[in-house]
């Protein structure tokens, strides 16, 4: 039985240039694993607590030296000596050490960095790739090249990730599930470059936002959707056949005094007026998914939109559900949505993340494994998504290192699985 020999956390930078934590673990059989933790900009009210130093003299208060110290001075004492293959025991020890509802004592960033690094070390000690280890450990189906998660590409960034007038946070292109992962990635890359050309022609600036999608200077959200339609129409691909559209409204960010203010319409909209606006958009564009259409606490609006559109498209809970078992239970009870965005750092351990995925699947929710807007070159999520049989992955645009690290890992996994199943 291998044993964890050392655990060490350090401060590195994420893709936004902000500090984040990276933890390295070693086992006594000479194996090692590293995990770095991403960070969000549009953060749900009930997400697990991300511990930052708050020292104005370092990184404007965003340093994570306290989180690193919690790993190096406290957590390591309890984790050294454990078997890296016993993930649930490791995570339980982390939960006991913290002892709070939202991991506010040690920080979910500190805790997840250890949980994830130990999980990767377990895979290494088991001498199998992390995606296979995930599937075996938690009883998911053996991964097959035909059932890789479908990618959701974020080609236009607005809201807290962009610049200018776009209030909606993400404008997605979603290749048809009939395409292989590599075909989907090729299509997304071609559309990404065509979109840039279209933006330059229209003299809408083409800088990129936090997730690598363009952050153009447009008048309204509908203009951004139209631009995607135009781009697809100028490509060899067919809208709503080869590729579909989706949105992450991140509506909590545009909710003020019980109303939604968007650049498309002069006056702020009530929840039901905003629902009508979204229903109209769907009538026009046949969307495949709408994420966070309403504020994170506007349960009734979620329920009525899901009752109206839930059979046609995915209504995705991100800030609503925050990868949290009790929020998901509430959403199931209320039929408030039919898909869940899964971000391990919203909850803080691998085991809890898997429990949420299992409950979601048992209730026929679609599962979308997602990065964060501030991310690192970590590719763990690609393996994790394949291992848990996620329906979709959302890793941003097909550009920028921290985004393509994950897409490129999926390419590798596809090729690896095809070599094992040459006839599929
Ligand atoms: P975040 O955004 O990482 O800034 O929270 C991602 C999302 O809302 O899906
Ligand atoms: Zn979101």
Short mmCIF file of C-alpha atoms and ligand atoms in Angstrom, two decimals:
data_model
loop_
_atom_site.label_atom_id
_atom_site.label_comp_id
_atom_site.label_asym_id
_atom_site.label_seq_id
_atom_site.Cartn_x
_atom_site.Cartn_y
_atom_site.Cartn_z
CA UNK A 1 0.00 0.00 0.00
CA UNK A 2 1.52 3.34 -1.02
CA UNK A 3 1.58 6.14 1.52
CA UNK A 4 1.56 9.90 1.08
CA UNK A 5 5.02 11.14 2.01
CA UNK A 6 4.75 14.90 1.58
CA UNK A 7 2.25 17.65 0.81
CA UNK A 8 3.39 21.13 -0.17
CA UNK A 9 1.41 24.17 -1.34
CA UNK A 10 2.71 27.27 -3.10
CA UNK A 11 1.33 30.46 -4.59
CA UNK A 12 1.28 30.74 -8.40
CA UNK A 13 -0.62 32.99 -10.84
CA UNK A 14 -3.84 32.17 -12.66
CA UNK A 15 -4.85 33.25 -16.19
CA UNK A 16 -6.07 36.64 -14.94
CA UNK A 17 -2.70 37.23 -13.29
CA UNK A 18 -4.12 36.72 -9.81
CA UNK A 19 -2.56 34.45 -7.19
CA UNK A 20 -3.87 30.94 -6.76
CA UNK A 21 -2.77 27.83 -4.92
CA UNK A 22 -0.85 24.87 -6.36
CA UNK A 23 -0.27 21.78 -4.23
CA UNK A 24 2.22 18.98 -4.87
CA UNK A 25 1.93 15.58 -3.19
CA UNK A 26 4.46 12.74 -3.21
CA UNK A 27 4.04 9.11 -2.22
CA UNK A 28 6.66 6.83 -0.67
CA UNK A 29 6.85 4.82 -3.92
CA UNK A 30 8.33 7.83 -5.72
CA UNK A 31 5.21 9.11 -7.47
CA UNK A 32 4.06 12.72 -7.46
CA UNK A 33 1.04 14.80 -8.52
CA UNK A 34 0.27 18.51 -8.74
CA UNK A 35 -3.07 20.34 -8.63
CA UNK A 36 -3.73 24.04 -9.14
CA UNK A 37 -7.09 25.62 -8.38
CA UNK A 38 -9.10 28.04 -10.58
CA UNK A 39 -11.10 31.06 -9.48
CA UNK A 40 -14.39 32.60 -10.63
CA UNK A 41 -15.42 36.20 -11.34
CA UNK A 42 -19.18 35.66 -11.18
CA UNK A 43 -19.31 33.79 -7.91
CA UNK A 44 -22.50 32.25 -6.53
CA UNK A 45 -23.56 33.44 -3.07
CA UNK A 46 -23.41 29.90 -1.68
CA UNK A 47 -20.12 28.76 -3.17
CA UNK A 48 -17.57 27.29 -0.79
CA UNK A 49 -15.25 29.96 0.64
CA UNK A 50 -12.15 30.93 -1.30
CA UNK A 51 -9.53 32.03 1.22
CA UNK A 52 -7.58 35.16 0.22
CA UNK A 53 -5.06 36.97 2.42
CA UNK A 54 -6.76 40.37 2.36
CA UNK A 55 -3.32 42.00 2.75
CA UNK A 56 -3.51 45.23 0.70
CA UNK A 57 0.30 45.28 0.38
CA UNK A 58 0.35 42.06 -1.65
CA UNK A 59 -1.58 41.47 -4.91
CA UNK A 60 -4.23 43.97 -3.84
CA UNK A 61 -5.34 41.61 -1.07
CA UNK A 62 -5.69 38.58 -3.35
CA UNK A 63 -2.64 36.62 -2.12
CA UNK A 64 -3.21 33.02 -1.02
CA UNK A 65 -0.35 32.61 1.46
CA UNK A 66 -2.80 31.86 4.29
CA UNK A 67 -4.35 29.05 2.22
CA UNK A 68 -0.83 27.71 1.48
CA UNK A 69 0.06 27.88 5.18
CA UNK A 70 -3.11 25.96 6.03
CA UNK A 71 -1.91 23.17 3.74
CA UNK A 72 1.74 23.25 4.78
CA UNK A 73 1.32 23.70 8.51
CA UNK A 74 -1.93 21.91 9.29
CA UNK A 75 -3.45 19.74 6.56
CA UNK A 76 -0.14 18.08 5.66
CA UNK A 77 0.23 16.70 9.22
CA UNK A 78 -3.01 14.76 8.84
CA UNK A 79 -2.61 13.68 5.22
CA UNK A 80 0.98 12.41 5.32
CA UNK A 81 0.90 8.67 5.96
CA UNK A 82 -2.52 8.11 4.32
CA UNK A 83 -3.09 5.79 1.36
CA UNK A 84 -3.60 8.04 -1.74
CA UNK A 85 -6.06 5.50 -3.15
CA UNK A 86 -8.48 6.09 -0.27
CA UNK A 87 -9.97 9.32 -1.62
CA UNK A 88 -13.12 9.30 0.49
CA UNK A 89 -11.07 8.93 3.71
CA UNK A 90 -8.76 11.75 2.65
CA UNK A 91 -11.69 14.04 1.84
CA UNK A 92 -13.44 13.18 5.11
CA UNK A 93 -10.32 14.14 7.05
CA UNK A 94 -10.20 17.46 5.17
CA UNK A 95 -13.87 18.10 5.96
CA UNK A 96 -13.37 17.26 9.66
CA UNK A 97 -10.31 19.48 9.91
CA UNK A 98 -12.24 22.41 8.49
CA UNK A 99 -15.49 21.71 10.33
CA UNK A 100 -17.48 24.60 8.78
CA UNK A 101 -20.47 24.52 6.43
CA UNK A 102 -18.70 26.39 3.62
CA UNK A 103 -15.02 25.56 4.25
CA UNK A 104 -14.38 29.02 5.60
CA UNK A 105 -11.82 27.92 8.19
CA UNK A 106 -9.16 26.47 5.89
CA UNK A 107 -10.47 27.74 2.54
CA UNK A 108 -12.02 25.63 -0.23
CA UNK A 109 -9.02 26.53 -2.42
CA UNK A 110 -6.62 24.99 0.13
CA UNK A 111 -8.84 21.94 0.66
CA UNK A 112 -9.52 21.22 -3.02
CA UNK A 113 -5.85 21.59 -3.95
CA UNK A 114 -5.06 18.71 -1.56
CA UNK A 115 -8.13 16.65 -2.48
CA UNK A 116 -7.42 16.92 -6.21
CA UNK A 117 -3.64 16.38 -5.93
CA UNK A 118 -4.23 13.24 -3.82
CA UNK A 119 -6.77 12.02 -6.37
CA UNK A 120 -4.25 12.44 -9.18
CA UNK A 121 -1.63 10.70 -7.05
CA UNK A 122 -4.08 7.83 -6.53
CA UNK A 123 -4.43 7.47 -10.31
CA UNK A 124 -0.67 7.51 -10.70
CA UNK A 125 -0.23 4.83 -8.00
CA UNK A 126 -2.98 2.76 -9.68
CA UNK A 127 -0.93 3.13 -12.90
CA UNK A 128 -3.92 4.14 -15.01
CA UNK A 129 -4.89 7.47 -16.61
CA UNK A 130 -6.94 9.76 -14.37
CA UNK A 131 -10.08 9.41 -16.54
CA UNK A 132 -10.00 5.63 -16.14
CA UNK A 133 -9.26 5.90 -12.44
CA UNK A 134 -12.25 8.24 -11.98
CA UNK A 135 -14.59 5.84 -13.79
CA UNK A 136 -13.37 2.79 -11.89
CA UNK A 137 -13.25 4.39 -8.47
CA UNK A 138 -16.77 5.79 -8.63
CA UNK A 139 -18.46 3.09 -10.70
CA UNK A 140 -19.05 5.01 -13.94
CA UNK A 141 -19.03 3.26 -17.33
CA UNK A 142 -15.71 2.41 -18.94
CA UNK A 143 -14.85 5.44 -21.12
CA UNK A 144 -15.36 4.99 -24.84
CA UNK A 145 -14.27 7.26 -27.71
CA UNK A 146 -17.90 7.38 -28.87
CA UNK A 147 -19.18 8.81 -25.61
CA UNK A 148 -16.85 11.67 -24.82
CA UNK A 149 -18.48 14.80 -23.40
CA UNK A 150 -19.72 17.32 -25.95
CA UNK A 151 -17.79 20.61 -25.80
CA UNK A 152 -19.50 23.96 -25.25
CA UNK A 153 -17.31 26.71 -26.74
CA UNK A 154 -17.58 30.23 -25.40
CA UNK A 155 -16.87 32.40 -28.46
CA UNK A 156 -18.10 35.79 -27.21
CA UNK A 157 -17.47 37.07 -23.68
CA UNK A 158 -19.63 39.70 -21.99
CA UNK A 159 -20.76 40.52 -18.46
CA UNK A 160 -18.00 40.27 -15.88
CA UNK A 161 -15.69 38.51 -18.37
CA UNK A 162 -15.87 41.00 -21.24
CA UNK A 163 -15.94 44.69 -21.98
CA UNK A 164 -18.51 47.05 -23.47
CA UNK A 165 -22.26 46.60 -23.69
CA UNK A 166 -22.84 42.88 -23.53
CA UNK A 167 -24.66 41.98 -20.33
CA UNK A 168 -24.90 38.27 -21.03
CA UNK A 169 -21.71 36.62 -19.86
CA UNK A 170 -21.21 33.92 -22.51
CA UNK A 171 -22.35 33.27 -26.07
CA UNK A 172 -21.78 29.62 -26.94
CA UNK A 173 -21.36 27.52 -30.06
CA UNK A 174 -22.13 23.87 -29.33
CA UNK A 175 -21.23 21.31 -32.01
CA UNK A 176 -23.74 18.56 -32.69
CA UNK A 177 -23.23 15.42 -30.60
CA UNK A 178 -22.97 13.50 -33.90
CA UNK A 179 -19.45 14.90 -34.31
CA UNK A 180 -16.42 13.34 -32.67
CA UNK A 181 -14.57 15.50 -30.17
CA UNK A 182 -11.76 16.25 -32.63
CA UNK A 183 -14.27 17.25 -35.35
CA UNK A 184 -16.01 19.52 -32.84
CA UNK A 185 -12.75 21.18 -31.87
CA UNK A 186 -11.82 21.71 -35.51
CA UNK A 187 -15.19 23.32 -36.21
CA UNK A 188 -14.95 25.55 -33.16
CA UNK A 189 -11.47 26.72 -34.11
CA UNK A 190 -12.63 27.55 -37.65
CA UNK A 191 -15.66 29.45 -36.37
CA UNK A 192 -13.49 31.29 -33.82
CA UNK A 193 -11.23 32.59 -36.59
CA UNK A 194 -14.12 33.42 -38.92
CA UNK A 195 -15.76 35.36 -36.11
CA UNK A 196 -12.60 37.42 -35.68
CA UNK A 197 -12.67 38.31 -39.38
CA UNK A 198 -16.36 39.28 -39.17
CA UNK A 199 -15.63 41.48 -36.14
CA UNK A 200 -12.77 43.24 -37.89
CA UNK A 201 -14.95 43.84 -40.96
CA UNK A 202 -17.62 45.39 -38.74
CA UNK A 203 -15.02 47.47 -36.91
CA UNK A 204 -16.16 45.99 -33.60
CA UNK A 205 -12.92 45.54 -31.66
CA UNK A 206 -11.76 41.99 -31.33
CA UNK A 207 -9.91 41.88 -28.03
CA UNK A 208 -10.53 38.74 -26.03
CA UNK A 209 -12.23 38.36 -22.66
CA UNK A 210 -11.33 36.27 -19.62
CA UNK A 211 -12.30 32.94 -21.21
CA UNK A 212 -10.65 33.59 -24.57
CA UNK A 213 -13.84 34.49 -26.45
CA UNK A 214 -13.99 37.87 -28.20
CA UNK A 215 -15.12 40.84 -26.16
CA UNK A 216 -16.53 43.00 -28.97
CA UNK A 217 -17.96 46.45 -28.95
CA UNK A 218 -21.60 45.78 -29.89
CA UNK A 219 -24.85 47.50 -29.03
CA UNK A 220 -26.88 44.62 -27.61
CA UNK A 221 -26.87 40.96 -26.62
CA UNK A 222 -29.05 40.15 -29.63
CA UNK A 223 -26.34 41.68 -31.87
CA UNK A 224 -23.84 39.20 -30.42
CA UNK A 225 -26.17 36.28 -31.15
CA UNK A 226 -26.76 37.61 -34.69
CA UNK A 227 -23.00 37.82 -35.18
CA UNK A 228 -22.63 34.14 -34.29
CA UNK A 229 -25.45 33.29 -36.72
CA UNK A 230 -23.77 35.32 -39.48
CA UNK A 231 -20.43 33.66 -38.76
CA UNK A 232 -21.93 30.18 -38.93
CA UNK A 233 -23.81 31.07 -42.13
CA UNK A 234 -20.55 32.18 -43.75
CA UNK A 235 -18.91 28.85 -42.81
CA UNK A 236 -19.40 25.38 -44.29
CA UNK A 237 -21.47 24.45 -41.22
CA UNK A 238 -25.25 24.59 -40.76
CA UNK A 239 -26.86 26.25 -37.77
CA UNK A 240 -29.02 23.87 -35.74
CA UNK A 241 -27.69 20.90 -37.67
CA UNK A 242 -23.91 20.92 -37.26
CA UNK A 243 -23.76 23.50 -34.51
CA UNK A 244 -26.16 25.03 -31.99
CA UNK A 245 -26.22 28.20 -29.94
CA UNK A 246 -26.30 28.56 -26.17
CA UNK A 247 -26.07 31.33 -23.58
CA UNK A 248 -24.80 31.83 -20.06
CA UNK A 249 -26.79 34.85 -18.93
CA UNK A 250 -25.17 34.83 -15.43
CA UNK A 251 -28.32 36.76 -14.53
CA UNK A 252 -27.39 37.35 -10.90
CA UNK A 253 -24.86 39.88 -12.23
CA UNK A 254 -27.55 41.91 -13.99
CA UNK A 255 -30.24 41.75 -11.31
CA UNK A 256 -30.87 45.06 -9.53
CA UNK A 257 -33.88 45.99 -7.38
CA UNK A 258 -35.74 42.80 -8.46
CA UNK A 259 -35.31 43.60 -12.18
CA UNK A 260 -33.07 42.62 -15.07
CA UNK A 261 -31.44 45.48 -16.98
CA UNK A 262 -30.19 44.53 -20.44
CA UNK A 263 -28.87 46.64 -23.29
CA UNK A 264 -31.49 45.23 -25.72
CA UNK A 265 -34.41 46.93 -23.97
CA UNK A 266 -34.67 50.41 -22.46
CA UNK A 267 -36.55 49.65 -19.25
CA UNK A 268 -35.54 47.03 -16.68
CA UNK A 269 -37.56 43.81 -16.91
CA UNK A 270 -39.36 41.86 -14.19
CA UNK A 271 -38.63 38.14 -13.92
CA UNK A 272 -41.63 37.20 -16.06
CA UNK A 273 -40.88 39.89 -18.67
CA UNK A 274 -37.31 38.62 -18.84
CA UNK A 275 -38.64 35.07 -19.22
CA UNK A 276 -40.74 36.27 -22.19
CA UNK A 277 -37.62 37.85 -23.71
CA UNK A 278 -35.75 34.54 -23.38
CA UNK A 279 -38.68 32.54 -24.78
CA UNK A 280 -38.67 34.87 -27.79
CA UNK A 281 -34.91 34.40 -28.24
CA UNK A 282 -35.42 30.66 -28.16
CA UNK A 283 -38.23 30.86 -30.71
CA UNK A 284 -35.90 32.73 -33.04
CA UNK A 285 -32.66 30.80 -32.55
CA UNK A 286 -33.66 27.35 -31.16
CA UNK A 287 -31.09 27.53 -28.38
CA UNK A 288 -29.57 24.35 -27.02
CA UNK A 289 -29.04 25.73 -23.53
CA UNK A 290 -29.57 28.74 -21.30
CA UNK A 291 -27.46 28.91 -18.15
CA UNK A 292 -28.40 31.00 -15.11
CA UNK A 293 -31.39 32.72 -16.79
CA UNK A 294 -32.44 34.30 -13.48
CA UNK A 295 -31.01 35.46 -10.20
CA UNK A 296 -29.65 32.70 -7.94
CA UNK A 297 -32.57 33.05 -5.51
CA UNK A 298 -35.45 33.63 -7.95
CA UNK A 299 -36.70 30.03 -7.67
CA UNK A 300 -40.21 30.72 -9.00
CA UNK A 301 -38.91 32.21 -12.25
CA UNK A 302 -36.65 29.20 -12.73
CA UNK A 303 -39.59 26.86 -12.14
CA UNK A 304 -41.85 28.54 -14.68
CA UNK A 305 -39.19 28.77 -17.39
CA UNK A 306 -38.32 25.10 -16.90
CA UNK A 307 -42.00 24.19 -17.06
CA UNK A 308 -42.27 26.11 -20.35
CA UNK A 309 -38.98 25.31 -22.09
CA UNK A 310 -37.47 22.39 -20.16
CA UNK A 311 -38.53 19.84 -22.78
CA UNK A 312 -36.85 21.79 -25.59
CA UNK A 313 -33.49 22.83 -24.16
CA UNK A 314 -31.16 22.69 -21.20
CA UNK A 315 -31.88 25.14 -18.39
CA UNK A 316 -28.57 25.07 -16.56
CA UNK A 317 -28.04 25.88 -12.89
CA UNK A 318 -24.62 27.33 -12.09
CA UNK A 319 -24.91 30.10 -9.47
CA UNK A 320 -28.28 28.55 -8.58
CA UNK A 321 -26.80 25.16 -7.65
CA UNK A 322 -23.11 25.91 -6.87
CA UNK A 323 -22.26 22.17 -7.15
CA UNK A 324 -23.99 21.76 -3.79
CA UNK A 325 -26.00 18.67 -2.86
CA UNK A 326 -28.73 20.46 -0.91
CA UNK A 327 -29.22 23.14 -3.58
CA UNK A 328 -29.49 20.37 -6.17
CA UNK A 329 -32.02 18.51 -4.00
CA UNK A 330 -34.10 21.69 -3.79
CA UNK A 331 -33.91 22.19 -7.57
CA UNK A 332 -35.01 18.60 -8.17
CA UNK A 333 -37.92 18.99 -5.77
CA UNK A 334 -39.03 22.20 -7.46
CA UNK A 335 -38.20 21.13 -11.07
CA UNK A 336 -36.29 24.42 -11.25
CA UNK A 337 -33.86 23.34 -13.99
CA UNK A 338 -32.78 20.25 -15.91
CA UNK A 339 -28.99 20.57 -16.13
CA UNK A 340 -26.18 21.32 -13.70
CA UNK A 341 -22.87 23.08 -14.17
CA UNK A 342 -20.25 21.24 -12.12
CA UNK A 343 -17.27 23.19 -10.81
CA UNK A 344 -15.27 21.31 -8.17
CA UNK A 345 -14.07 24.53 -6.54
CA UNK A 346 -17.66 25.61 -5.84
CA UNK A 347 -17.83 22.78 -3.30
CA UNK A 348 -14.22 21.95 -2.43
CA UNK A 349 -13.55 18.19 -2.54
CA UNK A 350 -13.53 15.54 -5.25
CA UNK A 351 -15.81 13.17 -3.29
CA UNK A 352 -18.51 15.81 -2.78
CA UNK A 353 -18.32 16.76 -6.45
CA UNK A 354 -18.89 13.14 -7.45
CA UNK A 355 -21.88 12.83 -5.07
CA UNK A 356 -23.48 15.86 -6.73
CA UNK A 357 -22.91 14.37 -10.20
CA UNK A 358 -24.46 11.05 -9.12
CA UNK A 359 -27.57 12.71 -7.75
CA UNK A 360 -27.90 14.84 -10.89
CA UNK A 361 -27.62 11.81 -13.15
CA UNK A 362 -30.07 9.80 -11.07
CA UNK A 363 -32.58 12.59 -11.73
CA UNK A 364 -31.90 12.84 -15.46
CA UNK A 365 -30.12 16.18 -15.22
CA UNK A 366 -27.56 16.84 -17.93
CA UNK A 367 -24.09 17.25 -16.42
CA UNK A 368 -21.70 19.93 -17.66
CA UNK A 369 -18.20 19.92 -16.16
CA UNK A 370 -16.83 23.45 -16.19
CA UNK A 371 -13.61 25.45 -15.78
CA UNK A 372 -13.59 28.93 -14.14
CA UNK A 373 -12.95 32.28 -15.78
CA UNK A 374 -9.65 32.55 -13.88
CA UNK A 375 -7.99 29.22 -14.61
CA UNK A 376 -4.59 27.57 -14.95
CA UNK A 377 -2.95 25.24 -17.45
CA UNK A 378 -4.34 22.34 -15.37
CA UNK A 379 -5.99 19.65 -17.55
CA UNK A 380 -7.45 17.52 -14.73
CA UNK A 381 -11.04 18.51 -15.58
CA UNK A 382 -10.82 16.86 -19.00
CA UNK A 383 -10.04 13.50 -17.37
CA UNK A 384 -12.58 14.03 -14.64
CA UNK A 385 -15.36 14.88 -17.11
CA UNK A 386 -14.66 11.77 -19.19
CA UNK A 387 -14.46 9.58 -16.06
CA UNK A 388 -17.82 10.73 -14.66
CA UNK A 389 -19.54 10.40 -18.07
CA UNK A 390 -20.34 14.12 -18.22
CA UNK A 391 -22.68 15.05 -21.07
CA UNK A 392 -20.81 18.29 -21.77
CA UNK A 393 -17.65 20.17 -20.91
CA UNK A 394 -17.39 23.95 -20.83
CA UNK A 395 -13.76 25.01 -21.06
CA UNK A 396 -14.05 28.42 -22.78
CA UNK A 397 -12.92 29.44 -26.26
CA UNK A 398 -10.71 27.25 -28.47
CA UNK A 399 -7.88 29.69 -27.74
CA UNK A 400 -5.60 30.74 -24.82
CA UNK A 401 -3.33 28.27 -23.07
CA UNK A 402 -5.42 27.57 -19.99
CA UNK A 403 -8.46 26.73 -22.18
CA UNK A 404 -6.71 24.65 -24.86
CA UNK A 405 -4.80 22.66 -22.20
CA UNK A 406 -8.12 20.99 -21.38
CA UNK A 407 -9.35 20.63 -24.97
CA UNK A 408 -5.97 19.21 -26.02
CA UNK A 409 -6.13 16.68 -23.22
CA UNK A 410 -9.53 15.56 -24.57
CA UNK A 411 -7.91 15.11 -27.99
CA UNK A 412 -5.32 12.86 -26.35
CA UNK A 413 -8.00 10.89 -24.50
CA UNK A 414 -9.99 10.41 -27.72
CA UNK A 415 -6.92 9.10 -29.53
CA UNK A 416 -5.93 6.88 -26.61
CA UNK A 417 -9.41 5.36 -26.42
CA UNK A 418 -9.59 4.90 -30.20
CA UNK A 419 -6.34 2.98 -30.08
CA UNK A 420 -7.90 0.66 -27.48
CA UNK A 421 -11.14 0.28 -29.47
CA UNK A 422 -9.99 0.37 -33.10
CA UNK A 423 -13.37 -0.66 -34.53
CA UNK A 424 -15.44 2.09 -32.81
P1 LIG B 1 -16.90 32.28 -13.39
O1 LIG B 1 -17.79 32.12 -14.68
O2 LIG B 1 -15.82 31.27 -13.42
O3 LIG B 1 -16.40 33.70 -13.48
O4 LIG B 1 -17.82 32.08 -12.22
C1 LIG B 1 -18.08 30.89 -15.27
C2 LIG B 1 -19.56 30.67 -15.40
O5 LIG B 1 -20.38 31.49 -14.93
O6 LIG B 1 -19.97 29.66 -15.95
ZN1 LIG B 2 -22.23 30.32 -15.43
#
